Amino acid sequence: MTDFDDETAGSDAAGSIASAALVVLREQGPLSLEEWATHLEEYGTATELADVLEYLSEPMLGYLPNGKYVALDTVLEGLVFTHRLSELEIASDILDASPDLEPILAFGDGEDGAIRVALAEEAAVERGAAPFRSRRVVVLPAGILGECADGDLIGLAVEDGRLAFRLVEIEDEPDLAPALGELFEEDGVDALDSVCWQLLLEDPSLFTVPVAPLGEIFEAAGYEHERELLARRGFDFDAYDLQIRTALVASTYDLTHDEAVAAVAFVDLADRGYTDAVIADFDIVDWARRHVSAAPDFFVSLADPGAAVAVFDLGFRNQDPVTDAILEALASELAERGPRSVRAAAHWLAGKAVDRLGRVLEAEAHYEKALLAESGWGPALFELAQFASDRGDATRALSLLGRIDGGSEENLYAVLQDFVPVDHPELGRNDKCWCGSGRKYKVCHLGKADESVKADGRWLYKKACLFAFASEFVDVVTGLDDLENANLSEDELIAATIFDGSALDVALFEGGIFADFLARRRELLPEAEVVTAAQWLGVRRSVYEVIETSDTGVVLLDRVSEETVTVVHPVEGKPGDLISARLLTAPTGALAGGVVVMSSESQAARVLEVLASEELDAEELVRESRGGADHSTDDR
């Protein structure tokens, strides 16, 4: 057995490999991936090691332009990099990192009030400063630049693995043009920090004394930087950025080059429209018509469902009224003026936009038009299946899912199995119905679900759960669940969360998603469910003691109100157990949502303390509800 044969051993092995790998790199580096692996043969085969090493996350690990890896502390210890101050930096004690300080940012862990590296936006908010040019900045102790003036030169040195501040004067002016010329092809571009590390390996004397800032040295050598990249002067960074983004989109969404080009172009067009709309009030519909009319065939490659989904995911994942209005305008124009092959995709995109704008019946009409254009267009079939489920028509929803390749693997398909019409083969069409209504079976319940199933609240709750995994909400749901499941992918989190534990329930109610569900799906939901949903909006979670379990229900004692309530559906737990849950009433009884079995009285007390807060913290509630619990369940 190798260290990779099971998950636990693999986790332990990864930690051991990371430590050993850095030791090897410090002693033997720089090394290629293959060379590196040969020094670690005791941990597994070359293939296994390559997978681990390639994705090793370690601040001191540097990747060089020649494809080799290096331990940064062995290269940068004792070196000093300079930077020329601006008035903004002096006022805030924050330094723009790019380009001058890029090579040493790995040392800015900032523990114990030391110099630290941070995202520019966060640091600016923290210090009340104006925006910075760099994506990352170096945050200095407050007041350290108080005696400095605009244009002064300061230095940051690497000392004992930490960043140290220095007032400096230039002692050398290296000419890097020859060395850079050997590294770069005519149209080459590379990461600025990576280039600097390579230069240091070739000439260890560089930056041992203060020299001019990197930006000035690069400019003198005929090079320029942008977005932490370095290239010869005149390089088209925008074209390079577009090329990289297109390749990444093609790889991520398994698209052809033409499909990726169309997807990126559509998103970029929408971004420009958003900027124009924010800066100045203008007619979005007219703007969309002009751009689509100018090149109606340009977006033909969006006809592929994967390309259309990529467009929505890349440009419209987060809900925003202006963004959605732009998407509606562009997609509607594309549906009307674009080639026939792209109409299904265009109507689907327009439907997604108007749904989020609160016009669900228009969205439904767009999805129907998408199927008129292409009867098997999967994303539109899925949206209509969800709408059919929301209306309470499980038969139609399952029929629509059945037309999708892989539709039976969707969460919606599994949910619907509990709500499909139940046939009574013992009854003839003209026999009296089993339900006691006195009507004939064929006009009463033939082909229809048991009305009691619709009235007990379970389907309504699950409709809301499925709605919560729309793109605009999925980050909230998975973010809460990630408090416990930090190593799961988004898809795995959805699978693990969809009907289990407290995270989804808290996201629905404390996170506000259920209110959005009711507002956006009110026109589809059966009238009785609208009434029930409105009653649920103000219901808080609580802690309950299981008093009695039987075939007729579970009796629970509310630890806050000290009242008992009977839940008509099974709840995991035996008499004496404490659970955290939300009790929701429905016409046929009560059900418990987001059930978690408490591990102790102390945990229950912590949950009650959080619940008693005037401003309830959703993350704290999930953390306390699930923390320490042996297991969780959901009887929905």
XYZ file of C-alpha atoms in Angstrom:
636
model
C 0.000 0.000 0.000
C 1.219 3.503 -0.832
C 0.456 6.638 1.137
C -2.226 7.480 -1.433
C -4.414 4.409 -1.007
C -6.985 5.965 1.296
C -8.150 9.477 2.068
C -6.772 9.744 5.595
C -3.363 8.365 4.709
C -3.336 10.579 1.614
C -3.967 13.682 3.706
C -1.151 12.815 6.118
C 1.161 11.947 3.243
C 0.488 15.262 1.511
C 1.671 17.114 4.594
C 4.800 14.999 4.859
C 5.539 15.434 1.164
C 5.119 19.200 1.361
C 7.700 19.443 4.144
C 10.136 17.058 2.483
C 9.648 18.690 -0.921
C 10.675 22.113 0.355
C 13.746 20.683 2.068
C 14.782 19.070 -1.222
C 14.147 22.262 -3.145
C 16.207 24.329 -0.712
C 19.106 21.901 -0.976
C 18.931 20.883 -4.649
C 16.890 23.539 -6.449
C 15.914 24.880 -8.803
C 14.360 21.638 -10.111
C 11.927 20.554 -12.798
C 8.871 18.590 -11.708
C 10.473 15.330 -12.823
C 13.789 16.113 -11.125
C 11.977 17.109 -7.975
C 10.015 13.852 -7.877
C 13.155 11.716 -8.120
C 14.299 13.057 -4.748
C 11.044 11.982 -3.086
C 10.707 8.395 -4.280
C 10.082 7.127 -0.756
C 6.633 8.769 -0.866
C 5.270 7.073 -3.993
C 5.550 6.659 -7.732
C 6.644 9.443 -10.064
C 3.079 9.901 -11.344
C 1.622 10.179 -7.839
C 4.295 12.615 -6.760
C 3.928 14.778 -9.860
C 0.206 15.240 -9.117
C 0.957 16.247 -5.528
C 3.894 18.521 -6.334
C 2.233 20.301 -9.238
C -0.605 21.512 -7.021
C 1.414 22.026 -3.871
C 0.262 25.196 -2.122
C 3.171 26.768 -0.285
C 4.054 30.492 -0.040
C 7.788 29.824 -0.376
C 7.349 27.943 -3.659
C 8.278 29.868 -6.812
C 7.735 28.902 -10.452
C 10.391 30.043 -12.941
C 10.059 31.018 -16.625
C 12.056 27.922 -17.619
C 9.493 25.636 -15.976
C 11.514 24.833 -12.873
C 10.603 25.328 -9.211
C 12.605 27.161 -6.558
C 12.411 27.746 -2.800
C 12.026 31.513 -2.513
C 13.566 31.862 0.927
C 16.868 30.504 -0.399
C 16.868 33.055 -3.227
C 15.533 36.192 -1.549
C 16.856 36.119 2.028
C 18.933 39.236 2.717
C 17.934 41.092 -0.468
C 16.366 44.558 -0.567
C 13.878 46.005 -3.074
C 13.173 49.711 -3.276
C 10.047 51.755 -3.939
C 9.416 55.458 -4.581
C 6.644 56.872 -2.379
C 3.515 58.738 -3.417
C 1.427 61.090 -1.275
C -1.355 58.488 -1.052
C 1.078 55.886 0.261
C 2.526 58.258 2.851
C -0.920 59.237 4.098
C -2.099 55.622 4.477
C 1.170 53.760 5.210
C 0.223 51.368 2.398
C 2.491 50.627 -0.566
C 1.454 49.685 -4.098
C 3.082 46.287 -4.614
C 3.331 46.244 -8.393
C 5.865 46.239 -9.882
C 8.578 47.154 -7.380
C 7.748 44.743 -4.560
C 6.176 41.818 -6.437
C 9.135 39.412 -5.957
C 8.969 39.469 -2.126
C 5.224 39.441 -1.390
C 5.382 35.811 -0.221
C 7.086 37.050 2.967
C 4.269 39.367 4.036
C 2.392 37.112 6.447
C 2.120 40.070 8.819
C 1.935 38.222 12.136
C 2.245 40.155 15.405
C 1.639 43.548 13.825
C 4.515 43.248 11.356
C 4.518 44.327 7.725
C 1.884 42.382 5.835
C 0.531 41.882 2.339
C -3.193 42.387 1.686
C -5.696 42.855 -1.105
C -5.739 46.506 -2.116
C -9.490 46.966 -1.746
C -9.565 45.538 1.767
C -6.543 47.544 2.904
C -7.976 50.772 1.494
C -11.209 50.263 3.420
C -9.284 49.376 6.584
C -7.190 52.573 6.465
C -9.827 54.815 4.863
C -7.606 55.378 1.825
C -8.330 56.029 -1.842
C -8.082 53.057 -4.264
C -4.638 51.714 -5.160
C -3.375 50.700 -8.589
C -2.106 47.278 -7.565
C -4.243 44.224 -6.870
C -2.146 43.569 -3.758
C -0.507 46.071 -1.423
C 2.004 46.082 1.419
C 0.497 47.359 4.680
C 3.059 49.041 6.947
C 2.679 49.835 10.659
C 0.656 53.043 11.017
C 2.765 56.198 11.132
C 5.983 54.666 9.839
C 6.065 56.984 6.803
C 5.239 60.122 8.788
C 8.620 61.782 8.153
C 8.729 60.891 4.427
C 7.947 63.103 1.448
C 6.494 62.473 -1.998
C 9.174 60.823 -4.165
C 11.309 59.526 -1.302
C 12.894 56.130 -1.732
C 12.254 53.381 0.820
C 13.296 49.751 0.874
C 11.827 46.447 1.977
C 14.354 43.763 2.853
C 13.843 40.064 3.540
C 15.277 39.360 6.974
C 14.814 36.008 8.717
C 11.891 35.228 6.439
C 10.052 38.479 7.172
C 9.773 41.878 5.499
C 11.735 44.690 7.141
C 11.353 48.429 6.428
C 14.411 50.562 5.555
C 15.189 54.119 4.526
C 17.686 53.739 1.679
C 19.769 55.457 -0.953
C 20.620 53.963 -4.353
C 24.049 52.301 -4.334
C 23.974 50.616 -7.774
C 22.214 50.973 -11.136
C 22.179 47.525 -12.815
C 21.519 47.265 -16.548
C 19.121 44.338 -16.936
C 18.543 44.740 -20.683
C 21.020 41.978 -21.742
C 19.725 39.440 -19.218
C 16.087 40.241 -20.015
C 16.799 39.945 -23.720
C 17.934 36.370 -23.196
C 14.816 35.529 -21.201
C 12.209 37.070 -23.501
C 11.274 36.243 -27.053
C 10.259 39.199 -29.227
C 6.559 38.868 -28.352
C 7.057 37.072 -25.048
C 5.342 37.845 -21.762
C 5.822 36.367 -18.304
C 5.024 36.891 -14.652
C 7.040 39.790 -13.309
C 7.996 38.083 -10.047
C 9.017 34.897 -11.854
C 11.318 36.868 -14.149
C 12.962 38.546 -11.177
C 13.588 35.228 -9.439
C 15.238 33.898 -12.598
C 17.444 36.974 -12.838
C 18.541 36.469 -9.233
C 19.498 32.853 -9.876
C 21.638 33.932 -12.814
C 23.212 36.834 -10.903
C 23.028 36.376 -7.088
C 24.628 39.803 -6.566
C 21.495 41.612 -7.736
C 19.586 43.535 -5.049
C 22.132 42.767 -2.343
C 22.379 46.560 -2.022
C 19.672 49.157 -2.697
C 19.162 49.882 -6.399
C 16.541 51.807 -8.339
C 12.950 50.495 -8.091
C 12.146 47.602 -10.423
C 9.666 49.676 -12.422
C 12.365 52.218 -13.265
C 14.908 49.500 -14.097
C 12.469 47.733 -16.435
C 11.535 50.972 -18.159
C 15.198 51.824 -18.757
C 15.727 48.347 -20.232
C 12.799 48.742 -22.669
C 10.177 46.719 -20.842
C 6.749 47.520 -19.399
C 4.421 45.834 -16.920
C 0.692 45.410 -16.532
C -1.456 43.192 -14.293
C 1.667 41.699 -12.676
C 3.042 40.729 -16.095
C 6.221 41.900 -17.853
C 6.923 42.209 -21.589
C 8.901 44.262 -24.105
C 7.653 47.814 -24.620
C 4.726 47.907 -27.037
C 3.362 44.489 -26.099
C -0.444 44.221 -26.517
C -1.496 43.230 -22.999
C -5.210 43.519 -23.838
C -4.940 41.033 -26.707
C -2.924 38.680 -24.519
C -5.478 38.936 -21.739
C -8.271 38.137 -24.195
C -6.337 35.148 -25.518
C -5.769 33.763 -22.033
C -9.377 34.300 -20.962
C -10.697 32.636 -24.097
C -8.475 29.603 -23.628
C -9.498 29.352 -19.967
C -13.211 29.548 -20.829
C -12.804 26.890 -23.527
C -11.051 24.589 -21.069
C -13.382 25.229 -18.119
C -16.629 24.757 -20.045
C -15.371 22.250 -22.629
C -16.081 24.592 -25.556
C -14.596 24.898 -29.001
C -12.422 27.931 -29.708
C -15.224 29.654 -31.666
C -17.738 29.010 -28.871
C -15.342 30.407 -26.260
C -14.643 33.475 -28.432
C -18.377 34.155 -28.767
C -19.008 33.652 -25.047
C -16.207 36.012 -23.989
C -17.258 38.606 -26.582
C -20.883 38.555 -25.362
C -19.827 38.995 -21.739
C -17.390 41.787 -22.630
C -20.120 43.579 -24.599
C -22.458 43.344 -21.609
C -19.693 44.668 -19.339
C -19.220 47.710 -21.586
C -22.961 48.277 -21.541
C -22.986 48.089 -17.765
C -20.204 50.680 -17.508
C -22.057 53.014 -19.887
C -25.313 52.539 -17.995
C -23.679 53.379 -14.659
C -21.853 56.440 -16.005
C -24.771 57.875 -17.965
C -28.478 57.157 -18.324
C -29.101 55.701 -21.777
C -31.599 53.553 -23.694
C -30.434 49.977 -23.091
C -32.800 48.504 -25.679
C -31.595 50.888 -28.388
C -27.969 50.215 -27.407
C -28.510 46.451 -27.661
C -30.283 46.769 -31.019
C -27.409 48.756 -32.503
C -24.762 46.293 -31.357
C -26.622 43.137 -32.368
C -27.740 44.613 -35.708
C -24.159 45.557 -36.530
C -23.068 41.884 -36.556
C -26.089 39.559 -36.173
C -24.047 36.433 -36.980
C -21.193 37.190 -34.595
C -22.704 35.216 -31.700
C -23.846 32.215 -33.746
C -21.563 29.890 -31.757
C -23.654 30.538 -28.638
C -26.174 28.063 -30.074
C -24.427 25.316 -28.125
C -26.049 24.935 -24.673
C -22.638 24.779 -23.007
C -21.642 28.106 -24.551
C -24.877 29.794 -23.439
C -24.478 28.437 -19.914
C -20.890 29.723 -19.888
C -22.131 33.198 -20.863
C -24.608 33.277 -18.005
C -22.149 31.875 -15.492
C -19.322 34.214 -16.475
C -21.231 37.454 -16.852
C -24.498 37.181 -14.989
C -23.955 34.829 -12.056
C -24.681 37.555 -9.496
C -28.081 39.220 -9.467
C -28.062 42.909 -10.419
C -30.971 44.864 -11.985
C -28.802 46.749 -14.489
C -26.868 43.636 -15.519
C -30.115 41.674 -15.923
C -31.690 44.475 -17.975
C -28.666 44.458 -20.291
C -28.844 40.671 -20.628
C -32.552 40.839 -21.439
C -31.993 43.508 -24.092
C -29.050 41.766 -25.773
C -30.643 38.305 -25.664
C -34.022 39.541 -26.927
C -32.382 41.322 -29.855
C -30.326 38.225 -30.610
C -33.479 36.092 -30.563
C -35.182 38.468 -32.989
C -32.327 39.443 -35.313
C -29.756 36.691 -34.931
C -29.546 33.488 -36.986
C -32.213 30.844 -36.342
C -29.653 28.460 -34.847
C -29.007 30.768 -31.888
C -32.653 31.554 -31.035
C -33.009 28.807 -28.431
C -29.960 30.053 -26.540
C -31.062 33.676 -26.885
C -34.546 32.986 -25.524
C -33.067 30.991 -22.639
C -30.733 33.868 -21.713
C -33.594 36.372 -21.972
C -35.726 34.098 -19.797
C -33.031 33.927 -17.116
C -32.840 37.727 -17.095
C -36.574 38.470 -16.832
C -37.012 35.772 -14.184
C -34.525 37.592 -11.943
C -36.259 40.865 -12.769
C -39.458 39.440 -11.253
C -41.352 38.549 -14.445
C -41.611 34.795 -14.173
C -44.449 34.340 -16.695
C -42.386 36.167 -19.345
C -39.482 33.897 -18.458
C -41.712 30.864 -18.982
C -42.765 32.235 -22.378
C -39.120 32.685 -23.399
C -38.311 29.087 -22.427
C -41.279 27.828 -24.450
C -40.051 29.840 -27.447
C -36.600 28.293 -26.973
C -38.186 24.847 -27.397
C -40.090 26.010 -30.468
C -36.721 26.938 -31.960
C -35.071 23.672 -30.831
C -37.284 21.093 -29.126
C -34.477 19.326 -27.275
C -32.620 22.369 -25.935
C -31.630 21.108 -22.470
C -31.349 24.282 -20.321
C -34.834 25.467 -21.373
C -36.301 22.008 -20.693
C -34.810 22.080 -17.208
C -36.155 25.561 -16.383
C -39.636 24.547 -17.538
C -39.407 21.348 -15.481
C -38.689 23.453 -12.387
C -41.620 25.732 -13.225
C -43.904 22.712 -13.679
C -42.783 21.444 -10.279
C -43.469 24.852 -8.736
C -46.995 24.707 -10.207
C -47.457 21.294 -8.610
C -47.410 19.301 -11.862
C -44.952 16.496 -11.155
C -46.004 14.509 -14.223
C -45.134 17.318 -16.658
C -41.934 18.114 -14.769
C -40.748 14.504 -15.037
C -41.723 14.386 -18.711
C -39.602 17.467 -19.427
C -36.645 16.065 -17.468
C -36.984 12.838 -19.428
C -36.185 14.751 -22.616
C -32.818 15.882 -21.225
C -29.736 13.716 -21.512
C -28.962 12.860 -17.887
C -32.196 14.417 -16.630
C -32.832 11.531 -14.265
C -29.649 12.445 -12.382
C -30.907 15.912 -11.440
C -31.886 16.658 -7.828
C -35.292 17.752 -9.114
C -35.927 14.289 -10.556
C -35.290 12.635 -7.180
C -37.525 15.153 -5.392
C -40.432 14.594 -7.760
C -40.560 10.860 -7.061
C -42.379 11.568 -3.788
C -45.050 13.645 -5.503
C -46.004 11.823 -8.703
C -49.629 10.720 -9.050
C -50.324 7.378 -7.386
C -52.429 4.970 -9.460
C -54.923 2.621 -7.856
C -55.051 -0.303 -10.295
C -57.770 -1.954 -8.203
C -60.167 0.818 -9.280
C -61.823 1.173 -12.655
C -62.128 4.551 -14.318
C -65.801 4.755 -13.443
C -65.491 3.436 -9.882
C -65.921 5.834 -6.982
C -62.616 7.496 -6.075
C -60.597 6.100 -3.203
C -60.468 9.520 -1.487
C -64.134 9.456 -0.426
C -65.254 12.424 -2.519
C -68.073 10.386 -4.086
C -66.915 11.306 -7.585
C -65.723 8.870 -10.214
C -62.027 7.975 -10.057
C -61.407 9.254 -13.621
C -62.580 12.783 -12.782
C -61.186 12.945 -9.260
C -57.710 11.470 -8.645
C -56.854 9.465 -11.773
C -53.430 10.749 -12.849
C -53.275 13.215 -9.953
C -51.206 13.317 -6.775
C -52.763 12.763 -3.379
C -53.826 16.268 -2.316
C -52.664 15.556 1.237
C -49.130 15.226 -0.104
C -49.364 18.729 -1.539
C -50.858 20.121 1.659
C -48.297 18.871 4.178
C -45.628 21.427 3.221
C -42.888 19.034 2.165
C -43.103 19.811 -1.547
C -43.212 23.549 -0.889
C -40.087 23.316 1.253
C -38.243 21.325 -1.382
C -39.268 23.743 -4.137
C -37.615 26.493 -2.100
C -34.529 24.340 -1.546
C -34.115 23.791 -5.283
C -34.676 27.500 -5.955
C -31.846 28.277 -3.502
C -29.334 26.685 -5.858
C -29.912 29.238 -8.585
C -26.624 30.895 -9.484
C -27.310 34.093 -7.583
C -27.781 32.245 -4.302
C -25.478 29.236 -4.548
C -22.501 31.078 -3.054
C -24.535 31.927 0.056
C -25.671 28.331 0.531
C -22.351 26.655 -0.141
C -20.533 29.328 1.858
C -22.547 28.434 4.946
C -22.149 24.724 4.396
C -18.440 25.182 3.734
C -18.063 26.067 7.412
C -18.074 22.339 7.998
C -17.121 20.905 4.609
C -14.161 23.063 3.587
C -12.692 20.563 1.129
C -15.805 19.855 -0.963
C -16.294 21.229 -4.472
C -19.391 23.310 -5.245
C -21.156 20.341 -6.876
C -20.316 18.118 -3.904
C -21.542 20.771 -1.493
C -24.839 21.004 -3.342
C -25.253 17.244 -3.231
C -24.373 17.109 0.462
C -26.472 20.131 1.435
C -29.595 19.883 -0.663
C -31.719 18.106 1.958
C -29.401 17.702 4.913
C -28.453 19.768 7.928
C -28.876 23.371 8.979
C -26.920 25.328 6.360
C -29.559 25.325 3.634
C -32.375 26.051 6.074
C -30.484 29.018 7.540
C -29.643 30.282 4.047
C -33.317 30.074 3.096
C -34.715 31.995 6.043
C -31.990 33.998 7.817
C -30.268 34.457 4.439
C -33.454 35.821 2.847
C -33.651 33.325 -0.021
C -37.100 32.033 0.949
C -38.509 35.562 0.747
C -37.063 35.886 -2.766
C -38.519 32.485 -3.652
C -41.998 33.560 -2.616
C -41.714 36.906 -4.394
C -40.455 35.404 -7.662
C -42.539 32.201 -7.719
C -45.827 33.485 -6.296
C -47.491 33.429 -9.729
C -46.584 29.774 -10.248
C -47.279 28.315 -6.819
C -50.708 26.870 -5.953
C -52.732 29.388 -3.959
C -52.674 27.295 -0.790
C -48.867 27.111 -0.896
C -48.627 30.895 -1.249
C -50.608 31.243 1.966
C -48.460 28.650 3.749
C -45.200 30.200 2.492
C -46.222 33.640 3.746
C -46.807 32.137 7.195
C -43.348 30.568 7.204
C -41.448 33.817 6.612
C -41.330 34.875 10.261
C -40.607 31.468 11.797
C -37.289 31.198 13.661
C -35.292 28.121 14.498
C -35.224 26.847 18.050
C -33.909 24.000 20.164
C -36.276 21.137 20.942
C -36.195 18.087 23.155
C -37.589 14.896 21.690
C -40.295 13.779 24.144
C -41.997 10.921 22.333
C -41.843 9.153 18.984
C -44.593 7.028 17.456
C -46.127 6.066 14.125
C -48.434 9.071 14.313
C -45.731 11.682 14.875
C -42.969 13.046 17.074
C -43.699 15.137 20.161
C -41.161 17.944 20.716
C -40.690 20.336 23.628
C -39.543 23.842 22.695
C -36.713 24.774 25.083
C -37.598 28.488 24.691
C -41.405 28.590 24.965
C -41.664 25.304 26.913
C -44.605 24.371 24.679
C -44.998 20.959 23.066
C -45.743 20.396 19.400
C -46.338 17.258 17.360
C -44.474 16.870 14.072
C -46.321 14.588 11.661
C -43.232 13.422 9.760
C -40.332 11.376 11.181
C -37.540 13.254 12.930
C -34.273 11.484 13.603
C -33.658 11.288 17.306
C -34.844 9.323 20.288
C -36.621 10.532 23.411
C -34.253 12.738 25.410
C -32.276 13.949 22.365
C -31.898 17.676 21.725
C -32.295 18.975 18.180
C -31.940 22.323 16.473
C -34.685 22.805 13.881
C -37.264 25.128 12.366
C -40.868 23.977 12.892
C -43.099 24.954 9.993
C -46.859 24.558 10.079
C -48.878 23.371 7.102
C -52.579 22.542 6.600
C -52.051 18.887 7.506
C -49.639 19.356 10.401
C -46.122 20.505 11.226
C -42.764 19.515 9.781
C -39.222 20.140 10.991
C -36.697 21.716 8.628
C -32.910 21.755 8.871
C -32.772 19.262 11.728
C -29.458 18.805 13.541
C -29.017 16.512 16.551
C -27.181 18.360 19.321
C -24.228 16.588 20.900
C -24.634 18.097 24.382
C -26.571 20.477 26.593
C -23.737 23.006 26.265
C -24.017 23.003 22.485
C -27.771 23.499 22.758
C -27.165 26.427 25.110
C -24.769 28.046 22.613
C -27.324 27.703 19.808
C -30.046 29.244 21.973
C -27.716 32.129 22.791
C -27.162 32.815 19.101
C -30.893 32.550 18.389
C -31.632 35.082 21.121
C -29.439 37.718 19.443
C -31.297 40.756 18.169
C -29.280 40.637 14.930
C -28.921 36.957 14.206
C -25.601 35.962 12.576
C -26.307 33.233 9.991
C -22.734 31.959 9.925
C -22.528 31.758 13.713
C -25.864 29.936 13.810
C -24.687 27.293 11.342
C -21.356 26.952 13.097
C -22.938 26.397 16.501
C -25.778 24.225 15.159
C -23.430 21.863 13.395
C -20.277 22.207 15.445
C -19.735 19.198 17.664
C -22.823 17.388 16.398
C -22.297 13.718 15.738
C -24.611 13.758 12.774
C -27.306 15.815 11.145
C -30.474 15.031 9.282
C -33.430 16.626 7.583
C -36.853 15.026 7.475
C -38.148 17.217 4.732
